[in-house]
JSON list of C-alpha atoms in Angstrom, two decimals:
[
{"chain": "K", "resi": 1, "resn": "ALA", "atom": "CA", "xyz": [-11.07, -28.17, -16.53]},
{"chain": "K", "resi": 2, "resn": "THR", "atom": "CA", "xyz": [-7.42, -28.02, -15.46]},
{"chain": "K", "resi": 3, "resn": "GLN", "atom": "CA", "xyz": [-8.35, -28.29, -11.80]},
{"chain": "K", "resi": 4, "resn": "ASP", "atom": "CA", "xyz": [-10.48, -31.34, -12.49]},
{"chain": "K", "resi": 5, "resn": "HIS", "atom": "CA", "xyz": [-7.69, -33.18, -14.27]},
{"chain": "K", "resi": 6, "resn": "ALA", "atom": "CA", "xyz": [-4.45, -32.04, -12.60]},
{"chain": "K", "resi": 7, "resn": "GLU", "atom": "CA", "xyz": [-4.18, -35.10, -10.39]},
{"chain": "K", "resi": 8, "resn": "THR", "atom": "CA", "xyz": [-4.56, -37.30, -13.45]},
{"chain": "K", "resi": 9, "resn": "PHE", "atom": "CA", "xyz": [-1.82, -35.97, -15.73]},
{"chain": "K", "resi": 10, "resn": "VAL", "atom": "CA", "xyz": [0.68, -34.15, -13.51]},
{"chain": "K", "resi": 11, "resn": "PRO", "atom": "CA", "xyz": [2.15, -37.26, -11.82]},
{"chain": "K", "resi": 12, "resn": "GLU", "atom": "CA", "xyz": [3.19, -38.55, -15.24]},
{"chain": "K", "resi": 13, "resn": "LEU", "atom": "CA", "xyz": [5.13, -35.42, -16.23]},
{"chain": "K", "resi": 14, "resn": "THR", "atom": "CA", "xyz": [8.92, -35.29, -16.45]},
{"chain": "K", "resi": 15, "resn": "PRO", "atom": "CA", "xyz": [10.90, -32.57, -14.64]},
{"chain": "K", "resi": 16, "resn": "GLN", "atom": "CA", "xyz": [11.08, -30.55, -17.86]},
{"chain": "K", "resi": 17, "resn": "GLU", "atom": "CA", "xyz": [7.33, -30.90, -18.41]},
{"chain": "K", "resi": 18, "resn": "LEU", "atom": "CA", "xyz": [6.56, -29.90, -14.81]},
{"chain": "K", "resi": 19, "resn": "SER", "atom": "CA", "xyz": [8.78, -26.83, -15.12]},
{"chain": "K", "resi": 20, "resn": "ASN", "atom": "CA", "xyz": [7.45, -25.90, -18.56]},
{"chain": "K", "resi": 21, "resn": "THR", "atom": "CA", "xyz": [3.84, -26.28, -17.45]},
{"chain": "K", "resi": 22, "resn": "ALA", "atom": "CA", "xyz": [4.37, -24.01, -14.44]},
{"chain": "K", "resi": 23, "resn": "TRP", "atom": "CA", "xyz": [6.32, -21.50, -16.54]},
{"chain": "K", "resi": 24, "resn": "SER", "atom": "CA", "xyz": [3.63, -21.41, -19.24]},
{"chain": "K", "resi": 25, "resn": "TYR", "atom": "CA", "xyz": [0.89, -20.73, -16.71]},
{"chain": "K", "resi": 26, "resn": "ALA", "atom": "CA", "xyz": [2.99, -18.02, -15.06]},
{"chain": "K", "resi": 27, "resn": "LYS", "atom": "CA", "xyz": [3.75, -16.30, -18.38]},
{"chain": "K", "resi": 28, "resn": "LEU", "atom": "CA", "xyz": [0.01, -16.24, -19.09]},
{"chain": "K", "resi": 29, "resn": "GLY", "atom": "CA", "xyz": [-0.72, -15.00, -15.58]},
{"chain": "K", "resi": 30, "resn": "PHE", "atom": "CA", "xyz": [-3.06, -17.90, -14.95]},
{"chain": "K", "resi": 31, "resn": "SER", "atom": "CA", "xyz": [-2.93, -19.58, -11.56]},
{"chain": "K", "resi": 32, "resn": "SER", "atom": "CA", "xyz": [-4.61, -22.81, -10.65]},
{"chain": "K", "resi": 33, "resn": "ASP", "atom": "CA", "xyz": [-4.18, -23.75, -7.00]},
{"chain": "K", "resi": 34, "resn": "CYS", "atom": "CA", "xyz": [-4.97, -27.38, -7.70]},
{"chain": "K", "resi": 35, "resn": "LEU", "atom": "CA", "xyz": [-2.54, -27.61, -10.61]},
{"chain": "K", "resi": 36, "resn": "PHE", "atom": "CA", "xyz": [0.30, -25.85, -8.81]},
{"chain": "K", "resi": 37, "resn": "ARG", "atom": "CA", "xyz": [-0.24, -27.87, -5.64]},
{"chain": "K", "resi": 38, "resn": "GLU", "atom": "CA", "xyz": [0.01, -31.05, -7.70]},
{"chain": "K", "resi": 39, "resn": "ILE", "atom": "CA", "xyz": [3.10, -29.79, -9.54]},
{"chain": "K", "resi": 40, "resn": "ALA", "atom": "CA", "xyz": [4.77, -29.03, -6.19]},
{"chain": "K", "resi": 41, "resn": "VAL", "atom": "CA", "xyz": [3.93, -32.46, -4.77]},
{"chain": "K", "resi": 42, "resn": "CYS", "atom": "CA", "xyz": [5.24, -34.24, -7.87]},
{"chain": "K", "resi": 43, "resn": "ALA", "atom": "CA", "xyz": [8.31, -32.04, -8.45]},
{"chain": "K", "resi": 44, "resn": "ALA", "atom": "CA", "xyz": [9.82, -32.08, -4.94]},
{"chain": "K", "resi": 45, "resn": "PRO", "atom": "CA", "xyz": [10.89, -35.75, -4.91]},
{"chain": "K", "resi": 46, "resn": "LEU", "atom": "CA", "xyz": [12.18, -35.47, -8.50]},
{"chain": "K", "resi": 47, "resn": "MET", "atom": "CA", "xyz": [14.37, -32.44, -7.76]},
{"chain": "K", "resi": 48, "resn": "PRO", "atom": "CA", "xyz": [17.69, -34.32, -8.23]},
{"chain": "K", "resi": 49, "resn": "GLN", "atom": "CA", "xyz": [16.62, -34.91, -11.85]},
{"chain": "K", "resi": 50, "resn": "PHE", "atom": "CA", "xyz": [15.92, -31.21, -12.51]},
{"chain": "K", "resi": 51, "resn": "THR", "atom": "CA", "xyz": [18.39, -29.10, -14.48]},
{"chain": "K", "resi": 52, "resn": "PRO", "atom": "CA", "xyz": [19.32, -25.63, -13.21]},
{"chain": "K", "resi": 53, "resn": "THR", "atom": "CA", "xyz": [17.02, -24.11, -15.84]},
{"chain": "K", "resi": 54, "resn": "GLU", "atom": "CA", "xyz": [14.14, -26.28, -14.72]},
{"chain": "K", "resi": 55, "resn": "MET", "atom": "CA", "xyz": [14.70, -25.47, -11.04]},
{"chain": "K", "resi": 56, "resn": "SER", "atom": "CA", "xyz": [14.98, -21.73, -11.58]},
{"chain": "K", "resi": 57, "resn": "ASN", "atom": "CA", "xyz": [11.99, -21.61, -13.93]},
{"chain": "K", "resi": 58, "resn": "LEU", "atom": "CA", "xyz": [9.90, -23.65, -11.51]},
{"chain": "K", "resi": 59, "resn": "VAL", "atom": "CA", "xyz": [10.46, -21.39, -8.49]},
{"chain": "K", "resi": 60, "resn": "TRP", "atom": "CA", "xyz": [10.19, -18.31, -10.72]},
{"chain": "K", "resi": 61, "resn": "SER", "atom": "CA", "xyz": [6.79, -19.53, -11.90]},
{"chain": "K", "resi": 62, "resn": "PHE", "atom": "CA", "xyz": [5.51, -20.20, -8.40]},
{"chain": "K", "resi": 63, "resn": "ALA", "atom": "CA", "xyz": [6.75, -16.83, -7.13]},
{"chain": "K", "resi": 64, "resn": "THR", "atom": "CA", "xyz": [5.40, -14.94, -10.15]},
{"chain": "K", "resi": 65, "resn": "LEU", "atom": "CA", "xyz": [1.92, -16.25, -9.40]},
{"chain": "K", "resi": 66, "resn": "ARG", "atom": "CA", "xyz": [2.43, -15.82, -5.64]},
{"chain": "K", "resi": 67, "resn": "VAL", "atom": "CA", "xyz": [1.90, -19.55, -5.12]},
{"chain": "K", "resi": 68, "resn": "ILE", "atom": "CA", "xyz": [4.42, -20.27, -2.40]},
{"chain": "K", "resi": 69, "resn": "ASP", "atom": "CA", "xyz": [4.86, -23.91, -1.54]},
{"chain": "K", "resi": 70, "resn": "GLU", "atom": "CA", "xyz": [7.45, -24.06, 1.22]},
{"chain": "K", "resi": 71, "resn": "ALA", "atom": "CA", "xyz": [8.20, -27.77, 0.75]},
{"chain": "K", "resi": 72, "resn": "LEU", "atom": "CA", "xyz": [8.92, -27.20, -2.94]},
{"chain": "K", "resi": 73, "resn": "PHE", "atom": "CA", "xyz": [11.15, -24.20, -2.27]},
{"chain": "K", "resi": 74, "resn": "LYS", "atom": "CA", "xyz": [13.07, -26.21, 0.34]},
{"chain": "K", "resi": 75, "resn": "ALA", "atom": "CA", "xyz": [13.51, -29.09, -2.10]},
{"chain": "K", "resi": 76, "resn": "VAL", "atom": "CA", "xyz": [14.86, -26.70, -4.72]},
{"chain": "K", "resi": 77, "resn": "ALA", "atom": "CA", "xyz": [17.19, -25.10, -2.18]},
{"chain": "K", "resi": 78, "resn": "ARG", "atom": "CA", "xyz": [18.56, -28.48, -1.07]},
{"chain": "K", "resi": 79, "resn": "GLU", "atom": "CA", "xyz": [19.29, -29.43, -4.67]},
{"chain": "K", "resi": 80, "resn": "ALA", "atom": "CA", "xyz": [20.44, -26.04, -5.98]},
{"chain": "K", "resi": 81, "resn": "VAL", "atom": "CA", "xyz": [22.94, -25.08, -3.32]},
{"chain": "K", "resi": 82, "resn": "PRO", "atom": "CA", "xyz": [25.45, -27.89, -3.98]},
{"chain": "K", "resi": 83, "resn": "ARG", "atom": "CA", "xyz": [25.05, -27.36, -7.73]},
{"chain": "K", "resi": 84, "resn": "LEU", "atom": "CA", "xyz": [25.52, -23.57, -7.87]},
{"chain": "K", "resi": 85, "resn": "SER", "atom": "CA", "xyz": [28.42, -23.85, -10.28]},
{"chain": "K", "resi": 86, "resn": "GLU", "atom": "CA", "xyz": [25.99, -25.33, -12.82]},
{"chain": "K", "resi": 87, "resn": "PHE", "atom": "CA", "xyz": [23.71, -22.25, -12.72]},
{"chain": "K", "resi": 88, "resn": "ASN", "atom": "CA", "xyz": [24.36, -19.45, -15.19]},
{"chain": "K", "resi": 89, "resn": "PRO", "atom": "CA", "xyz": [23.79, -15.84, -14.07]},
{"chain": "K", "resi": 90, "resn": "GLN", "atom": "CA", "xyz": [20.22, -15.69, -15.43]},
{"chain": "K", "resi": 91, "resn": "GLN", "atom": "CA", "xyz": [19.26, -18.89, -13.65]},
{"chain": "K", "resi": 92, "resn": "GLN", "atom": "CA", "xyz": [20.82, -17.58, -10.44]},
{"chain": "K", "resi": 93, "resn": "HIS", "atom": "CA", "xyz": [18.96, -14.29, -10.80]},
{"chain": "K", "resi": 94, "resn": "ASN", "atom": "CA", "xyz": [15.60, -15.97, -11.43]},
{"chain": "K", "resi": 95, "resn": "ALA", "atom": "CA", "xyz": [16.03, -18.31, -8.47]},
{"chain": "K", "resi": 96, "resn": "LEU", "atom": "CA", "xyz": [17.19, -15.48, -6.20]},
{"chain": "K", "resi": 97, "resn": "TRP", "atom": "CA", "xyz": [14.24, -13.31, -7.19]},
{"chain": "K", "resi": 98, "resn": "ALA", "atom": "CA", "xyz": [11.82, -16.16, -6.53]},
{"chain": "K", "resi": 99, "resn": "PHE", "atom": "CA", "xyz": [13.28, -16.94, -3.11]},
{"chain": "K", "resi": 100, "resn": "MET", "atom": "CA", "xyz": [13.43, -13.28, -2.12]},
{"chain": "K", "resi": 101, "resn": "LEU", "atom": "CA", "xyz": [9.79, -12.81, -3.14]},
{"chain": "K", "resi": 102, "resn": "ALA", "atom": "CA", "xyz": [8.72, -15.95, -1.34]},
{"chain": "K", "resi": 103, "resn": "PHE", "atom": "CA", "xyz": [10.48, -14.89, 1.88]},
{"chain": "K", "resi": 104, "resn": "THR", "atom": "CA", "xyz": [11.39, -18.50, 2.46]},
{"chain": "K", "resi": 105, "resn": "ARG", "atom": "CA", "xyz": [14.22, -17.58, 4.80]},
{"chain": "K", "resi": 106, "resn": "ASP", "atom": "CA", "xyz": [14.46, -20.99, 6.44]},
{"chain": "K", "resi": 107, "resn": "ALA", "atom": "CA", "xyz": [15.00, -22.74, 3.11]},
{"chain": "K", "resi": 108, "resn": "GLY", "atom": "CA", "xyz": [18.76, -22.11, 3.34]},
{"chain": "K", "resi": 109, "resn": "VAL", "atom": "CA", "xyz": [18.93, -19.81, 0.35]},
{"chain": "K", "resi": 110, "resn": "TYR", "atom": "CA", "xyz": [20.04, -16.22, 0.64]},
{"chain": "K", "resi": 111, "resn": "TYR", "atom": "CA", "xyz": [21.63, -13.51, -1.40]},
{"chain": "K", "resi": 112, "resn": "CYS", "atom": "CA", "xyz": [25.19, -12.89, -0.32]},
{"chain": "K", "resi": 113, "resn": "GLY", "atom": "CA", "xyz": [25.86, -10.03, -2.73]},
{"chain": "K", "resi": 114, "resn": "CYS", "atom": "CA", "xyz": [29.38, -11.08, -3.65]},
{"chain": "K", "resi": 115, "resn": "GLY", "atom": "CA", "xyz": [29.05, -12.97, -6.88]},
{"chain": "K", "resi": 116, "resn": "LYS", "atom": "CA", "xyz": [27.16, -15.93, -5.42]},
{"chain": "K", "resi": 117, "resn": "VAL", "atom": "CA", "xyz": [23.41, -15.76, -5.49]},
{"chain": "K", "resi": 118, "resn": "LEU", "atom": "CA", "xyz": [22.57, -18.73, -3.32]},
{"chain": "K", "resi": 119, "resn": "VAL", "atom": "CA", "xyz": [24.46, -19.77, -0.21]},
{"chain": "K", "resi": 120, "resn": "LYS", "atom": "CA", "xyz": [23.80, -22.53, 2.26]},
{"chain": "K", "resi": 121, "resn": "LEU", "atom": "CA", "xyz": [23.65, -21.51, 5.90]}
]
């Protein structure tokens, strides 16, 4: 049922609702390619409106379910890097873990191991 209706309701979701939906599915271990594809398409252009919690939870959710959408991860990286000071340690850790798992090396996000989790190359 979710796959049949994802294109209908996902475009109307706010950044928090997109992030919460992905997180809920990841916590349950339930992956829907159609739903997550639609979340990625809708979330990427809204990334400037996402909070650090919403960004880190979103990429954590995708990585947890091994649904790697490179365009989404790049959009998060572009938005997160200049806003690193807004991320608390848990948000940094979750985002780092997600990017490391996704192996999205060209997204401009790396672990530098010296107190900063994300650095722009």
